[in-house]
Amino acid sequence: MNTQRIKSPESLSSLVYEKILAAITNGEYSVNKKLPTEAQLCDIYNVSRPVIRESLTRLKEDNLVVSRRGSGSFVIKRPDSTVLQFSRISSISDIQRCFEFRTNIESGAAGLAAVRHAKEQLDRVISAVTAMTEASKHHAVSTDADFEFHIAIAEAANNSYYSTALKSLQDNIKEGMNITHTLSLQASEKRLKMVQEEHDEILEAIVAGDGPRAESAMRAHLTNAKTRMFEGTGD
């Protein structure tokens, strides 16, 4: 692998993250086994120690790797290979970081939407939830309805910066949604019900005009969605 041409440390850490993620997913680095040392990883991927540390930090945030004092880093979860059927390994880092960004932005938007929404804006959110519920009943992917739900809430905050930010990330957001929706449809009814309940909780908080509750519900939903991307099709 030629990483010499890549100048940005962020790009390098994303590339190494992807390489280690792929190695974990294909079983090269097994669950409950120790990863190579930082020095060995530096040699394997031809990068500096700070780049390796940043890559490992991202993997820890994704609950795939854990550090054990004095022992090194260990793999604690192997993502279902199914996730790679729906997305290029090179895009997964961006999708996960997008979830991270959205968690902070959209939770604030939901809190404001609860106290600022107009009736027609609330009706739009309700319609999106209804569409997702119907799609779930028919085991259909509801990416468009899901995006409509989130953009409707952003616009109900009545601050155009929120909706502008989401619209600018539409392709990346929808790619992440498509992955999580498809995985959920292949998983248990319990998973589908849990996702629907998260959307319902956000809606109920907005209807009740409870800003803190809406903010908390949105934060929990997006944090869970980010985690579910690596939960495969199990419960």
CSV table of C-alpha atoms in Angstrom, one decimal:
chain,number,residue,atom,x,y,z
A,1,MET,CA,0.0,0.0,0.0
A,2,ASN,CA,1.4,3.3,-1.0
A,3,THR,CA,0.4,5.9,1.6
A,4,GLN,CA,3.3,8.3,0.8
A,5,ARG,CA,1.3,10.4,-1.6
A,6,ILE,CA,-1.4,11.1,1.0
A,7,LYS,CA,-0.4,14.2,2.9
A,8,SER,CA,-3.4,14.8,5.2
A,9,PRO,CA,-3.1,13.0,8.6
A,10,GLU,CA,-6.9,12.8,8.7
A,11,SER,CA,-7.0,11.1,5.3
A,12,LEU,CA,-4.3,8.7,6.4
A,13,SER,CA,-6.1,7.8,9.6
A,14,SER,CA,-9.3,7.2,7.7
A,15,LEU,CA,-7.4,4.9,5.3
A,16,VAL,CA,-5.8,3.0,8.1
A,17,TYR,CA,-9.2,2.8,9.9
A,18,GLU,CA,-10.7,1.3,6.8
A,19,LYS,CA,-7.8,-1.2,6.4
A,20,ILE,CA,-8.0,-2.4,10.0
A,21,LEU,CA,-11.9,-2.5,9.8
A,22,ALA,CA,-11.6,-4.7,6.7
A,23,ALA,CA,-9.1,-7.0,8.5
A,24,ILE,CA,-11.4,-7.3,11.5
A,25,THR,CA,-14.5,-8.0,9.3
A,26,ASN,CA,-12.7,-10.7,7.2
A,27,GLY,CA,-11.4,-12.4,10.3
A,28,GLU,CA,-7.7,-11.5,9.9
A,29,TYR,CA,-7.9,-9.9,13.3
A,30,SER,CA,-10.1,-12.2,15.4
A,31,VAL,CA,-12.5,-11.3,18.2
A,32,ASN,CA,-10.9,-11.5,21.7
A,33,LYS,CA,-7.4,-11.5,20.1
A,34,LYS,CA,-4.8,-8.8,20.5
A,35,LEU,CA,-4.1,-6.5,17.6
A,36,PRO,CA,-0.5,-6.0,16.5
A,37,THR,CA,1.4,-3.5,18.6
A,38,GLU,CA,1.3,0.2,17.6
A,39,ALA,CA,4.9,-0.2,16.3
A,40,GLN,CA,3.9,-3.2,14.2
A,41,LEU,CA,0.9,-1.5,12.8
A,42,CYS,CA,3.1,1.5,11.9
A,43,ASP,CA,5.2,-1.0,9.9
A,44,ILE,CA,2.2,-2.8,8.3
A,45,TYR,CA,0.5,0.4,7.1
A,46,ASN,CA,3.6,2.5,6.6
A,47,VAL,CA,2.3,5.4,8.7
A,48,SER,CA,3.3,7.3,11.9
A,49,ARG,CA,2.3,6.4,15.4
A,50,PRO,CA,-0.2,9.3,15.7
A,51,VAL,CA,-2.0,8.1,12.6
A,52,ILE,CA,-2.3,4.6,14.1
A,53,ARG,CA,-3.5,6.0,17.4
A,54,GLU,CA,-6.2,8.1,15.7
A,55,SER,CA,-7.3,5.1,13.7
A,56,LEU,CA,-7.5,3.0,16.9
A,57,THR,CA,-9.5,5.7,18.6
A,58,ARG,CA,-12.1,5.6,15.9
A,59,LEU,CA,-12.4,1.8,16.2
A,60,LYS,CA,-12.8,2.2,19.9
A,61,GLU,CA,-15.6,4.7,19.4
A,62,ASP,CA,-17.3,2.2,17.1
A,63,ASN,CA,-17.0,-0.4,19.9
A,64,LEU,CA,-14.9,-2.7,17.8
A,65,VAL,CA,-11.7,-2.4,19.7
A,66,VAL,CA,-10.8,-1.9,23.4
A,67,SER,CA,-7.5,-1.0,25.0
A,68,ARG,CA,-6.4,-3.0,28.1
A,69,ARG,CA,-3.8,-1.3,30.3
A,70,GLY,CA,-0.4,-2.9,29.8
A,71,SER,CA,-1.7,-5.4,27.3
A,72,GLY,CA,-2.5,-3.5,24.1
A,73,SER,CA,-5.6,-3.3,21.9
A,74,PHE,CA,-8.0,-6.2,21.5
A,75,VAL,CA,-10.8,-6.8,19.0
A,76,ILE,CA,-14.2,-7.1,20.9
A,77,LYS,CA,-16.6,-7.2,18.0
A,78,ARG,CA,-16.6,-8.4,14.4
A,79,PRO,CA,-19.0,-6.6,12.1
A,80,ASP,CA,-21.3,-8.7,10.1
A,81,SER,CA,-19.9,-9.0,6.6
A,82,THR,CA,-23.4,-8.1,5.4
A,83,VAL,CA,-22.6,-4.5,5.9
A,84,LEU,CA,-20.0,-4.6,3.2
A,85,GLN,CA,-22.6,-5.8,0.7
A,86,PHE,CA,-24.3,-2.4,1.0
A,87,SER,CA,-21.4,0.0,1.2
A,88,ARG,CA,-17.8,0.3,0.0
A,89,ILE,CA,-15.3,-0.2,2.8
A,90,SER,CA,-13.8,3.2,1.8
A,91,SER,CA,-17.1,5.0,2.6
A,92,ILE,CA,-17.7,3.5,6.0
A,93,SER,CA,-15.4,5.9,7.8
A,94,ASP,CA,-17.2,8.9,6.3
A,95,ILE,CA,-20.6,7.4,7.1
A,96,GLN,CA,-19.7,6.8,10.7
A,97,ARG,CA,-18.2,10.3,11.1
A,98,CYS,CA,-21.4,11.7,9.5
A,99,PHE,CA,-23.5,10.0,12.1
A,100,GLU,CA,-21.2,11.6,14.7
A,101,PHE,CA,-21.8,15.0,13.2
A,102,ARG,CA,-25.5,14.5,12.9
A,103,THR,CA,-25.8,13.5,16.5
A,104,ASN,CA,-24.8,16.9,17.7
A,105,ILE,CA,-26.5,18.9,15.0
A,106,GLU,CA,-29.8,17.1,14.8
A,107,SER,CA,-30.3,16.8,18.6
A,108,GLY,CA,-30.2,20.5,18.8
A,109,ALA,CA,-32.6,20.9,15.9
A,110,ALA,CA,-35.1,18.5,17.5
A,111,GLY,CA,-35.0,20.4,20.7
A,112,LEU,CA,-35.8,23.6,18.9
A,113,ALA,CA,-38.4,22.0,16.7
A,114,ALA,CA,-40.3,20.9,19.8
A,115,VAL,CA,-40.8,24.5,20.9
A,116,ARG,CA,-40.8,26.4,17.6
A,117,HIS,CA,-42.7,24.2,15.1
A,118,ALA,CA,-45.8,25.4,13.2
A,119,LYS,CA,-48.7,23.1,12.7
A,120,GLU,CA,-47.9,22.4,9.1
A,121,GLN,CA,-44.3,21.6,10.0
A,122,LEU,CA,-45.5,19.1,12.6
A,123,ASP,CA,-47.9,17.6,10.1
A,124,ARG,CA,-44.9,17.0,7.8
A,125,VAL,CA,-43.0,15.2,10.6
A,126,ILE,CA,-46.1,13.0,11.4
A,127,SER,CA,-46.5,12.1,7.7
A,128,ALA,CA,-42.9,11.0,7.5
A,129,VAL,CA,-43.3,8.8,10.6
A,130,THR,CA,-46.5,7.3,9.2
A,131,ALA,CA,-44.7,6.5,5.9
A,132,MET,CA,-41.9,4.7,7.8
A,133,THR,CA,-44.4,2.8,9.8
A,134,GLU,CA,-46.2,1.6,6.7
A,135,ALA,CA,-42.9,0.6,5.0
A,136,SER,CA,-41.8,-1.3,8.1
A,137,LYS,CA,-45.1,-3.3,8.0
A,138,HIS,CA,-44.3,-4.3,4.5
A,139,HIS,CA,-40.6,-5.0,5.2
A,140,ALA,CA,-39.7,-2.3,2.7
A,141,VAL,CA,-36.6,0.0,2.8
A,142,SER,CA,-37.8,3.5,3.8
A,143,THR,CA,-34.7,5.6,3.2
A,144,ASP,CA,-36.6,8.5,1.5
A,145,ALA,CA,-39.2,8.7,4.3
A,146,ASP,CA,-36.5,8.5,7.0
A,147,PHE,CA,-34.6,11.4,5.3
A,148,GLU,CA,-37.9,13.3,5.0
A,149,PHE,CA,-38.4,12.8,8.8
A,150,HIS,CA,-35.0,14.2,9.7
A,151,ILE,CA,-35.2,17.2,7.2
A,152,ALA,CA,-38.7,18.0,8.4
A,153,ILE,CA,-37.5,18.2,12.0
A,154,ALA,CA,-34.6,20.4,10.9
A,155,GLU,CA,-36.9,22.8,9.1
A,156,ALA,CA,-39.3,22.8,12.1
A,157,ALA,CA,-36.5,24.2,14.2
A,158,ASN,CA,-37.0,27.4,12.1
A,159,ASN,CA,-33.3,28.0,11.7
A,160,SER,CA,-32.2,27.5,8.1
A,161,TYR,CA,-28.6,26.5,9.1
A,162,TYR,CA,-29.9,23.1,10.3
A,163,SER,CA,-31.7,22.1,7.2
A,164,THR,CA,-29.0,23.6,5.0
A,165,ALA,CA,-26.4,21.4,6.7
A,166,LEU,CA,-28.5,18.2,6.3
A,167,LYS,CA,-29.3,18.9,2.7
A,168,SER,CA,-25.6,19.4,1.9
A,169,LEU,CA,-25.0,15.9,3.3
A,170,GLN,CA,-28.0,14.2,1.7
A,171,ASP,CA,-26.1,11.6,-0.3
A,172,ASN,CA,-23.9,10.5,2.7
A,173,ILE,CA,-26.9,10.5,5.1
A,174,LYS,CA,-29.0,8.4,2.7
A,175,GLU,CA,-26.2,6.0,2.2
A,176,GLY,CA,-26.0,5.4,6.0
A,177,MET,CA,-29.7,5.2,6.3
A,178,ASN,CA,-29.9,2.6,3.4
A,179,ILE,CA,-27.3,0.4,5.2
A,180,THR,CA,-29.0,0.5,8.6
A,181,HIS,CA,-32.5,0.1,7.1
A,182,THR,CA,-31.5,-2.9,5.0
A,183,LEU,CA,-29.7,-4.6,8.0
A,184,SER,CA,-32.7,-4.0,10.2
A,185,LEU,CA,-35.0,-5.6,7.6
A,186,GLN,CA,-32.8,-8.6,7.6
A,187,ALA,CA,-32.7,-8.8,11.4
A,188,SER,CA,-35.4,-9.7,13.9
A,189,GLU,CA,-38.8,-8.1,14.4
A,190,LYS,CA,-37.3,-6.9,17.7
A,191,ARG,CA,-34.8,-4.7,15.9
A,192,LEU,CA,-37.5,-3.2,13.6
A,193,LYS,CA,-39.7,-2.4,16.6
A,194,MET,CA,-36.9,-0.8,18.4
A,195,VAL,CA,-36.1,1.5,15.5
A,196,GLN,CA,-39.7,2.5,15.1
A,197,GLU,CA,-40.0,3.2,18.8
A,198,GLU,CA,-37.1,5.6,18.6
A,199,HIS,CA,-38.8,7.6,15.8
A,200,ASP,CA,-42.0,7.5,17.8
A,201,GLU,CA,-40.3,8.8,20.9
A,202,ILE,CA,-38.8,11.8,19.0
A,203,LEU,CA,-42.2,12.6,17.5
A,204,GLU,CA,-44.0,12.3,20.8
A,205,ALA,CA,-41.5,14.7,22.4
A,206,ILE,CA,-41.9,17.3,19.6
A,207,VAL,CA,-45.7,17.0,19.8
A,208,ALA,CA,-45.5,17.5,23.6
A,209,GLY,CA,-43.4,20.6,23.1
A,210,ASP,CA,-40.7,19.1,25.3
A,211,GLY,CA,-37.4,20.4,24.0
A,212,PRO,CA,-35.0,18.5,26.3
A,213,ARG,CA,-36.8,15.3,25.8
A,214,ALA,CA,-36.8,15.7,22.0
A,215,GLU,CA,-33.1,16.5,22.0
A,216,SER,CA,-32.3,13.5,24.2
A,217,ALA,CA,-34.5,11.2,22.0
A,218,MET,CA,-32.8,12.3,18.8
A,219,ARG,CA,-29.3,12.0,20.3
A,220,ALA,CA,-30.1,8.4,21.5
A,221,HIS,CA,-31.6,7.5,18.1
A,222,LEU,CA,-28.6,8.6,16.1
A,223,THR,CA,-26.1,7.1,18.6
A,224,ASN,CA,-28.0,3.8,18.3
A,225,ALA,CA,-28.1,4.0,14.5
A,226,LYS,CA,-24.4,4.5,14.4
A,227,THR,CA,-23.9,1.4,16.6
A,228,ARG,CA,-26.4,-0.7,14.6
A,229,MET,CA,-24.3,-0.2,11.5
A,230,PHE,CA,-21.9,-2.7,13.0
A,231,GLU,CA,-24.5,-4.9,14.7
A,232,GLY,CA,-25.1,-7.0,11.6
A,233,THR,CA,-28.4,-8.8,11.4
A,234,GLY,CA,-28.6,-10.2,14.9
A,235,ASP,CA,-30.9,-9.0,17.7
